[in-house]
Coordinates of C-alpha atoms and ligand atoms in Angstrom, one line a residue:
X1 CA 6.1 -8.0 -9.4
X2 CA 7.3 -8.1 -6.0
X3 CA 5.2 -7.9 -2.8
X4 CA 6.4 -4.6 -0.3
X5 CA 5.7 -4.6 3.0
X6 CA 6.9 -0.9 5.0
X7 CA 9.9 -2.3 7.5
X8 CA 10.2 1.5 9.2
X9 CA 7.9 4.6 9.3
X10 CA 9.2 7.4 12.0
X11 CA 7.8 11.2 11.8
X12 CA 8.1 14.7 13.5
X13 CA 5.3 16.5 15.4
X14 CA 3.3 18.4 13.1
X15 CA 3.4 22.5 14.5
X16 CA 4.6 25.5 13.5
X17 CA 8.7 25.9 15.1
X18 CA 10.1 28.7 14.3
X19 CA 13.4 27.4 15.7
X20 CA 13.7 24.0 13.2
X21 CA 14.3 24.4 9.8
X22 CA 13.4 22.4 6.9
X23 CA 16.6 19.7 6.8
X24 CA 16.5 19.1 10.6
X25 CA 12.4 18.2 10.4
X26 CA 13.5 15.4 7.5
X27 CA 16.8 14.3 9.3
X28 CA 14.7 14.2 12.5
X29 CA 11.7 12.0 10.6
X30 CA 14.3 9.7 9.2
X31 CA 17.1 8.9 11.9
X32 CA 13.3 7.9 13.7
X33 CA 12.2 6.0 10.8
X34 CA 15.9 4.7 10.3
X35 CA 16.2 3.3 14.0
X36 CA 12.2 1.9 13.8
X37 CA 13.0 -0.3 11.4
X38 CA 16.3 -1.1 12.3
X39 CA 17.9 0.2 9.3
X40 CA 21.7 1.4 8.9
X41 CA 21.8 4.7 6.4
X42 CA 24.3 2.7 4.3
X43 CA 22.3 0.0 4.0
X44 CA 19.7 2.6 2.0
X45 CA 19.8 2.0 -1.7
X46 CA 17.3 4.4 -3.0
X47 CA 16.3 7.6 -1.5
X48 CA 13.3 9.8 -2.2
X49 CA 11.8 13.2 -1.0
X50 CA 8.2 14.3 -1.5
X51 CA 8.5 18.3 -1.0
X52 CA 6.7 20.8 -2.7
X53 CA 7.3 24.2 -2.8
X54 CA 11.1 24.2 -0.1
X55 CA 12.6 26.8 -2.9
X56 CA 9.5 29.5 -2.6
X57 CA 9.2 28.2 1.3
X58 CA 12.8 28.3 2.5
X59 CA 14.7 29.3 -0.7
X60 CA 16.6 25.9 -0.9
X61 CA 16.4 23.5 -4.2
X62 CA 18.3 20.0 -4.9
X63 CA 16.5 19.1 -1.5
X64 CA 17.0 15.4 -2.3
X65 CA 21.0 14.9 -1.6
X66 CA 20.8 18.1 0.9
X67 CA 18.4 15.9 2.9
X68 CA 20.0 12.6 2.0
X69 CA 23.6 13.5 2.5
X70 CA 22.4 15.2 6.4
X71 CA 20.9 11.3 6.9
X72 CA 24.8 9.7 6.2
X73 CA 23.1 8.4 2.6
X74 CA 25.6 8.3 0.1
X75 CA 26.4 8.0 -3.3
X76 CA 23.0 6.7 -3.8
X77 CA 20.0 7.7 -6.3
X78 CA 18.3 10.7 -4.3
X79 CA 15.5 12.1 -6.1
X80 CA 12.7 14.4 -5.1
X81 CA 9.1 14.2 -6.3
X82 CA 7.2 17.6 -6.3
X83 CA 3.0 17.0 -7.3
X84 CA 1.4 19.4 -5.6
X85 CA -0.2 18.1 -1.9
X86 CA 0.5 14.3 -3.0
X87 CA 4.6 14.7 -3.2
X88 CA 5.3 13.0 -0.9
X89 CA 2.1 10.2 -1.7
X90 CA 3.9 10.1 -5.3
X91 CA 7.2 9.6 -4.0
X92 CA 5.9 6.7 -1.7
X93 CA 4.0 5.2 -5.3
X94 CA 7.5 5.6 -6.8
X95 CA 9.8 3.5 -4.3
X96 CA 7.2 1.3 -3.9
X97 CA 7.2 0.5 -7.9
X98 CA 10.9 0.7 -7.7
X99 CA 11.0 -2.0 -5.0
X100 CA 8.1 -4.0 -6.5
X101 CA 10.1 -4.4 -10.0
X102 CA 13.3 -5.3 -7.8
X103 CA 15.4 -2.7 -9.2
X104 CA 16.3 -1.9 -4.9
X105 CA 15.6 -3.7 -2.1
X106 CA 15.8 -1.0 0.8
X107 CA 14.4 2.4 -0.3
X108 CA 13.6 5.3 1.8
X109 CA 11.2 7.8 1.3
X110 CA 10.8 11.3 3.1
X111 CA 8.6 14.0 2.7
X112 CA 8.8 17.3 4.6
X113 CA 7.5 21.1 4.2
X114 CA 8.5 24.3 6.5
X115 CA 5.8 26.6 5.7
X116 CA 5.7 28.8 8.5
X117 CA 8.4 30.4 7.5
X118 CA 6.3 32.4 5.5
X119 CA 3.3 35.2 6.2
X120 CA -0.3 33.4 5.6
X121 CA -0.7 35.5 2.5
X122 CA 2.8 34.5 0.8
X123 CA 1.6 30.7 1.2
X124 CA -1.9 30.9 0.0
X125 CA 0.3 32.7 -2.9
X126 CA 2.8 29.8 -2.8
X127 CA -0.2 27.6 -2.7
X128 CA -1.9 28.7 -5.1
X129 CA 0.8 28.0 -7.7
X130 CA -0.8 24.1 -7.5
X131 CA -3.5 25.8 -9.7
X132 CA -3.3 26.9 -13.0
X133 CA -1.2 30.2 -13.0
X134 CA -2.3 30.9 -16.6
X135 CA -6.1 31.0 -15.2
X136 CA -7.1 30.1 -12.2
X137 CA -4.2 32.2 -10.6
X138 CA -4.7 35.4 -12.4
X139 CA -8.8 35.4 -11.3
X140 CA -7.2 35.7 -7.4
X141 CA -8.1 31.9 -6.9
X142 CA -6.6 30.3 -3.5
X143 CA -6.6 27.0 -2.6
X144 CA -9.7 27.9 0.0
X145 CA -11.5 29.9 -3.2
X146 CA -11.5 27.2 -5.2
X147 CA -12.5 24.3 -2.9
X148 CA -15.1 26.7 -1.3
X149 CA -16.8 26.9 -5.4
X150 CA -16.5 22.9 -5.1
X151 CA -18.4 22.9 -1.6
X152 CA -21.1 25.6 -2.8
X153 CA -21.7 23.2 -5.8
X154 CA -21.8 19.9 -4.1
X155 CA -24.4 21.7 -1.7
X156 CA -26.5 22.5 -4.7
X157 CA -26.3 19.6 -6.4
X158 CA -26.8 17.3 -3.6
X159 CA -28.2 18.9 -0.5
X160 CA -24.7 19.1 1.4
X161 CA -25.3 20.8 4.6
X162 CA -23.3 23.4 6.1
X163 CA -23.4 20.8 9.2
X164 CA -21.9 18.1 6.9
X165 CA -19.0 20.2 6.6
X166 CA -19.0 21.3 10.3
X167 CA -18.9 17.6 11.5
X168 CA -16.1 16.8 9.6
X169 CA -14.1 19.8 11.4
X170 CA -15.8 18.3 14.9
X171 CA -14.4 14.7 14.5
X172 CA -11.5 15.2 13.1
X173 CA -10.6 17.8 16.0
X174 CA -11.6 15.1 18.6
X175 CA -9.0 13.0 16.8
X176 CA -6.2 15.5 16.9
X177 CA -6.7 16.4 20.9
X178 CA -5.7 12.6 21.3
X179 CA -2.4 12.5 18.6
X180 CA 0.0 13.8 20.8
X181 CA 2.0 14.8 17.1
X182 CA -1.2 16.5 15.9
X183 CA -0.6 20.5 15.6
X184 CA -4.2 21.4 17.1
X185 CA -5.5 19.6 20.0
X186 CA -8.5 21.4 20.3
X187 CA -11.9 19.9 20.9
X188 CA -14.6 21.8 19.3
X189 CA -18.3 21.7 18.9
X190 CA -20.7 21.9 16.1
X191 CA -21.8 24.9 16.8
X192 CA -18.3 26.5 17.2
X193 CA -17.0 24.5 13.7
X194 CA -20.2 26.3 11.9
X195 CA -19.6 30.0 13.0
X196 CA -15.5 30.1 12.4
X197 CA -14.5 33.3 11.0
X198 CA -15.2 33.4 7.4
X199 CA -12.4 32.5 5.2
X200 CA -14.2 31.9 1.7
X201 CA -18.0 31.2 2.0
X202 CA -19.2 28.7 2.7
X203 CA -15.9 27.5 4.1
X204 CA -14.7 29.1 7.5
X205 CA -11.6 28.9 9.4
X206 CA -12.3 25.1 11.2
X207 CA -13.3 24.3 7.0
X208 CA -9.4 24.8 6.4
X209 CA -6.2 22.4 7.2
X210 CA -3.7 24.2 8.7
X211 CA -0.2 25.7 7.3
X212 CA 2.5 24.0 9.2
X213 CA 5.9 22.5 9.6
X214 CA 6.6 18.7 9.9
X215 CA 8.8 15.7 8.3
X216 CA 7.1 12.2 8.1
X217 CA 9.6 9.0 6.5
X218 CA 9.4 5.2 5.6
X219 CA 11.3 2.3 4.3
X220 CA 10.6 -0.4 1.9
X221 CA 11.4 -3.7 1.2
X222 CA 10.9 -6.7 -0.5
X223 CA 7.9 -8.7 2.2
X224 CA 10.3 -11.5 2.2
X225 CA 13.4 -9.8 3.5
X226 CA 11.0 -7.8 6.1
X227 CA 11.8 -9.8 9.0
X228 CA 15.4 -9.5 8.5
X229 CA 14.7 -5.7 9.8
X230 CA 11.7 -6.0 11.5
X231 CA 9.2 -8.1 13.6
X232 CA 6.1 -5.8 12.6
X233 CA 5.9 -5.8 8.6
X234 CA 3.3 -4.0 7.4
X235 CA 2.2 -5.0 3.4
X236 CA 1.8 -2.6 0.8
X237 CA -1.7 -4.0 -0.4
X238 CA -2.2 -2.0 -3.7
X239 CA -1.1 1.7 -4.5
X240 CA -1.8 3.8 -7.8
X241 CA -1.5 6.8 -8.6
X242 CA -3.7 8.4 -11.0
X243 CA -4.2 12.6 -12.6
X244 CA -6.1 15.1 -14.4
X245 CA -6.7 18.5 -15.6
X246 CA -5.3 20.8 -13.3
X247 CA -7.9 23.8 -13.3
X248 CA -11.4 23.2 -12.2
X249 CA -12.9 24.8 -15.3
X250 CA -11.3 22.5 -17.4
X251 CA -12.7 19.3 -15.3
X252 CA -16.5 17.9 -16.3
X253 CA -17.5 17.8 -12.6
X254 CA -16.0 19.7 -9.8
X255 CA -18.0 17.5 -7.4
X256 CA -16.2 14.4 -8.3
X257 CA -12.5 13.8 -8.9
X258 CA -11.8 11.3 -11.4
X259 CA -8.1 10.7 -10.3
X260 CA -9.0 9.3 -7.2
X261 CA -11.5 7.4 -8.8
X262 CA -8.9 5.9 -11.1
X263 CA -6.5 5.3 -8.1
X264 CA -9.0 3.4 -6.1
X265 CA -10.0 1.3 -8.7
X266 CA -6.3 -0.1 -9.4
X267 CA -5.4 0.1 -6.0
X268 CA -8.5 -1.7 -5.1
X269 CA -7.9 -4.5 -7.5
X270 CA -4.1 -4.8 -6.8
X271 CA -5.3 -5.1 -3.0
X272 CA -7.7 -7.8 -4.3
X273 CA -10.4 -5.9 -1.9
X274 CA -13.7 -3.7 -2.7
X275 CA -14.0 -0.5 -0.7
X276 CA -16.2 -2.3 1.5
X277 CA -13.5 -4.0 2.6
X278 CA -11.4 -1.1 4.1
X279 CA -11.6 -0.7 8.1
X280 CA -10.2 2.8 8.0
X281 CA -9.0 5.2 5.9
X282 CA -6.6 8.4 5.9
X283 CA -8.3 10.7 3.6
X284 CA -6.9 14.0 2.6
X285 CA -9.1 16.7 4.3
X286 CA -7.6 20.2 2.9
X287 CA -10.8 21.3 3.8
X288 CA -14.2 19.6 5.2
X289 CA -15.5 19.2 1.6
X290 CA -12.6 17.6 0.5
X291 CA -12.8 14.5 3.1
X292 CA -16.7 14.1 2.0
X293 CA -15.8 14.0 -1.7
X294 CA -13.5 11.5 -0.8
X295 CA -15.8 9.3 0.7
X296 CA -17.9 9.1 -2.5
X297 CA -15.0 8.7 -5.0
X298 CA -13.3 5.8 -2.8
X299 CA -16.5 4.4 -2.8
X300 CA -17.5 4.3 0.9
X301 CA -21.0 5.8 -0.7
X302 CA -22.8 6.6 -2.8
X303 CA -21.8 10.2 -4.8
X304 CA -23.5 12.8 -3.1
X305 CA -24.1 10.4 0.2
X306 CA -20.8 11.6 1.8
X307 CA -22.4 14.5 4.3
X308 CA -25.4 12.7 5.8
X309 CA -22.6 9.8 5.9
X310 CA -20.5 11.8 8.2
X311 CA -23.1 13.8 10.0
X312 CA -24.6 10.4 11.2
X313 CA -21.1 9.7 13.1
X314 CA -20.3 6.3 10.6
X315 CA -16.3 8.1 10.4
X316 CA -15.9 8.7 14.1
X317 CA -13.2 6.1 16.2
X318 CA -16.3 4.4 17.3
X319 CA -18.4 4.4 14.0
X320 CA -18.7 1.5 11.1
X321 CA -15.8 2.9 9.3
X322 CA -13.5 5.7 11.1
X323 CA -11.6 8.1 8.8
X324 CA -8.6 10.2 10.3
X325 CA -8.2 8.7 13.3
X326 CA -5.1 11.0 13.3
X327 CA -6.7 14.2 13.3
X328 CA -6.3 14.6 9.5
X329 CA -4.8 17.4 7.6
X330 CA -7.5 19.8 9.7
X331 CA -6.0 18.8 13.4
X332 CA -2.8 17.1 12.6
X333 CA -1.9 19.4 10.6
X334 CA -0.7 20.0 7.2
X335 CA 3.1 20.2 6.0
X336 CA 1.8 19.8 2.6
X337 CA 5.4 17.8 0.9
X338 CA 4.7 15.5 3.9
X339 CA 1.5 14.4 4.3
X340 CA 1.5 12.0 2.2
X341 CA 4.1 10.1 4.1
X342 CA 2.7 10.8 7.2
X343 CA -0.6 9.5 6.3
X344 CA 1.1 5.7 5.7
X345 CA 3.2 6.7 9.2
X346 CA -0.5 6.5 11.1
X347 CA -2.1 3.5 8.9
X348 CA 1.5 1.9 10.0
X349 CA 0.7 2.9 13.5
X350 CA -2.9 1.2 13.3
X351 CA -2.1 -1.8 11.9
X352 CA 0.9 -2.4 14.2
X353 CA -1.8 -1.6 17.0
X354 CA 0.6 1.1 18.5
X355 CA -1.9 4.0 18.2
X356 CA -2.5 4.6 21.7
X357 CA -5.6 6.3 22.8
X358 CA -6.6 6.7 18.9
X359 CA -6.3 3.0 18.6
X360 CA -9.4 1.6 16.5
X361 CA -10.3 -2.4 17.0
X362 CA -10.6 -3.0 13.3
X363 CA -7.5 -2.1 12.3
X364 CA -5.7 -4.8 9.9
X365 CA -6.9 -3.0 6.7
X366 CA -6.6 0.7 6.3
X367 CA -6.5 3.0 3.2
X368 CA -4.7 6.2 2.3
X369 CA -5.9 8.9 -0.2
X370 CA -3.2 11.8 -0.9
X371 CA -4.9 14.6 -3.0
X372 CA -2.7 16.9 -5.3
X373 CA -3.9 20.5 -5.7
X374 CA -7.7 20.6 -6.8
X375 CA -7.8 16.4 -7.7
X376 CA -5.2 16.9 -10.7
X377 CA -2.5 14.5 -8.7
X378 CA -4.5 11.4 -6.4
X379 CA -2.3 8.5 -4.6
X380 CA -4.6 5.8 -3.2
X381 CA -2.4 3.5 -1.1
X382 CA -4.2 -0.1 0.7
X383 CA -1.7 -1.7 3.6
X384 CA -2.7 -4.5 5.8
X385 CA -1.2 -6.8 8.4
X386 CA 1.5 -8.8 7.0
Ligands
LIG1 C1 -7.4 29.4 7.4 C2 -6.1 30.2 7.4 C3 -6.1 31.2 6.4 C4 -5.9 30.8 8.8 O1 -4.7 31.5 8.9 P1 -4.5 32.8 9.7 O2 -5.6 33.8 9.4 O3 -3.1 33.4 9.4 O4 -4.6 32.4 11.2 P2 -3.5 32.6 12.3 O5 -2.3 31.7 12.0 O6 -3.3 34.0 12.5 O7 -4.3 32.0 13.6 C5 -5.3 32.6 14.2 C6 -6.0 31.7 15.2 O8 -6.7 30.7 14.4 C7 -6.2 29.4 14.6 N1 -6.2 28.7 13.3 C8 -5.4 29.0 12.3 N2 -5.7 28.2 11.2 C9 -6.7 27.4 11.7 C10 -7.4 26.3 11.1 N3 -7.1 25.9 9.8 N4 -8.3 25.6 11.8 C11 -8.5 26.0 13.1 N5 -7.9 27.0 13.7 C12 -7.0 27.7 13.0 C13 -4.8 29.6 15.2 O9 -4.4 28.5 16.0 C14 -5.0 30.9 16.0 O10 -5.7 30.5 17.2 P3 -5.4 31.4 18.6 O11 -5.8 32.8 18.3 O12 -6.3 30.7 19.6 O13 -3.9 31.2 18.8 C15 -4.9 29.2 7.2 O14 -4.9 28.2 8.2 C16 -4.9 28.6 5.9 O15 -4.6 29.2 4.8 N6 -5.3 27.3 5.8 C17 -5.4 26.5 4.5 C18 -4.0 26.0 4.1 C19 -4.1 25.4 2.7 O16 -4.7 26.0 1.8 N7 -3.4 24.3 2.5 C20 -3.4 23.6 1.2 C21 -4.7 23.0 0.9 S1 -4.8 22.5 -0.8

């Protein structure tokens, strides 16, 4: 297997536009991505796109070559990956095996989701179709239903607080006001975070990421050709991807998520590190719950240990280990085909030390965890200085 290194990452704000559709977000996050890594279109040899729902969004399908084509990529493989959340985390895990096994050399990935387009209700609807349709989507689940059962469970199981949740929302909003790409740059407070309008008990409206609009892309290549694009290589450690059952009443445990479990471990030992290793992580936050679970499943703590962990300020810029320095799917925002992507876009901008005001000293060593509906899709990704 070959060694990968990302040679180009470029990305849209993160908003809702009511102006932009969904090809000129991707065209826009890839003419960046092409000119960062100083990358001609024809010189592209394998194209993917991470999108999830752009027929039910937008009404347009076969969104690989539509996207591809508006880039000047030709004639080339185009293929688009659609898992839920983690498309675009997939479609990353898929050119990088594609490069690794040296079937290309230079391979593009893109993900991207207009979901303003819609009413709120149409995409919890949209959504919810992540979930099991056959169950889960016939009780009246959403997406905030189901994680708010995983939250009220995790609380009685472990003693999760209500402020655990809360200080999530508060950090992760302190990130955001400094990402000048992040959709809310909002400050907030603790006490704010806890008394958001209900939106499914115990999770209120600072609980929940945001439904937005937004394009994030990169481009691989063999670590030995890197520098013949680029003077700021960034390695592709380990990734895995890793699933399971897709509705919660079919899972053992809805406080734990075995795929990401399973990712971690492989990506972890491809990486050749231990989670104790990682200096920061991008963790996928749908809602405050979800960003503690993750904690515990990547192995930052103990299970159970991931509220007190963040409460205590260890995942803030200044703390032991800071987690969404970006703002995270709750501030950043949350074009859900492209946040996977973009999540590699901001470990890129870490490790190349080109964060700005978000930038973290330890930063040669970062993680990504792209969550798929309720944990049935996970793609843990490890990238360090090359
Ligand atoms: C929480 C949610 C229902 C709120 O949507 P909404 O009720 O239509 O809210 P609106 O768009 O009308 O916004 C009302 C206000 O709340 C703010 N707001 C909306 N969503 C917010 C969020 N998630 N966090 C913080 N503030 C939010 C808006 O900026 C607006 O503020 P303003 O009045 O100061 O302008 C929606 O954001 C949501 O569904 N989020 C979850 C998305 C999701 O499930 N993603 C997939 C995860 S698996």
């Amino acid at each position: 297997m070959r060694s990968v290194a990302v040679i180009g990452a470029g990305k849209t704000a993160f908003g809702a536009f009511p102006d932009r559709d969904l090809r000129s977000l991707a065209v826009e996050a890839g003419e960046k991505c092409l000119a960062n890594g100083h990358v001609a279109p024809a010189q592209i040899e394998s194209f993917y796109l991470g999108n999830f729902a752009g027929p039910a969004f937008v009404g347009q399908n076969h969104l690989a070559p539509y996207v591809s084509t508006a880039l000047g990529i030709h004639g080339v493989p185009a293929t688009r990956i659609e898992a839920a959340c983690a498309s675009s985390g997939s479609a990353f895990f898929h050119a990088w095996a594609e490069v690794a096994a040296g079937i290309y050399d230079v391979v593009m990935v893109v993900g991207v989701e207009k979901m303003t387009s819609q009413p709120t209700a149409r995409v919890s609807q949209i959504l919810a179709e992540a979930g099991d349709c056959s169950g889960e989507m016939k009780a009246g689940s959403t997406f905030a239903s189901l994680f708010a059962m995983i939250a009220r469970r995790h609380m009685h199981d472990f003693g999760t607080k209500k402020e655990h949740l809360s200080a999530v929302a508060v950090k992760n909003h302190a990130n955001g006001a400094l990402n000048p790409d992040a959709q809310m740059r909002k400050v907030i407070t603790l006490e704010q975070a806890m008394n958001g309008r209900p939106v499914a008990d115990p999770l209120n409206l600072y609980d929940c990421s945001l439904v937005s609009d937004g394009a994030a892309a990169v481009i691989l290549a063999p670590l030995e050709r890197a520098a013949e694009f680029t003077d700021k290589p960034v390695r592709v450690l380990g990734v895995a991807q890793a699933s399971d059952y897709v509705a919660l009443d079919q899972k053992e445990s809805i406080t734990t998520f075995p795929a990401v479990r399973r990712a971690a471990e492989k990506a972890y030992r491809m990486a050749g590190v231990t989670a104790a290793d990682i200096e920061f992580a991008e963790l996928h936050d749908c809602f405050t719950i979800a960003e503690i679970i993750a904690t515990e499943d990547l192995g930052f703590v103990e299970r159970g240990c991931g509220g007190p962990y963040v409460f205590a300020g260890h995942t803030t810029r200044t703390g032991e280990r800071p987690i969404n320095t970006s703002g995270g799917l709750k501030a950043k925002g949350h074009p859900v085909g492209a946040t996977g992507v973009a999540q590699i876009c901001d470990l890129v901008l870490q490790i190349r030390c080109q964060a700005g005001e978000r930038q973290i000293p330890r930063h040669s060593l970062g993680l990504a965890q792209n969550l798929g509906g309720s944990g049935a899709t996970c793609v843990v990704s490890i990238l360090g200085a090359a």
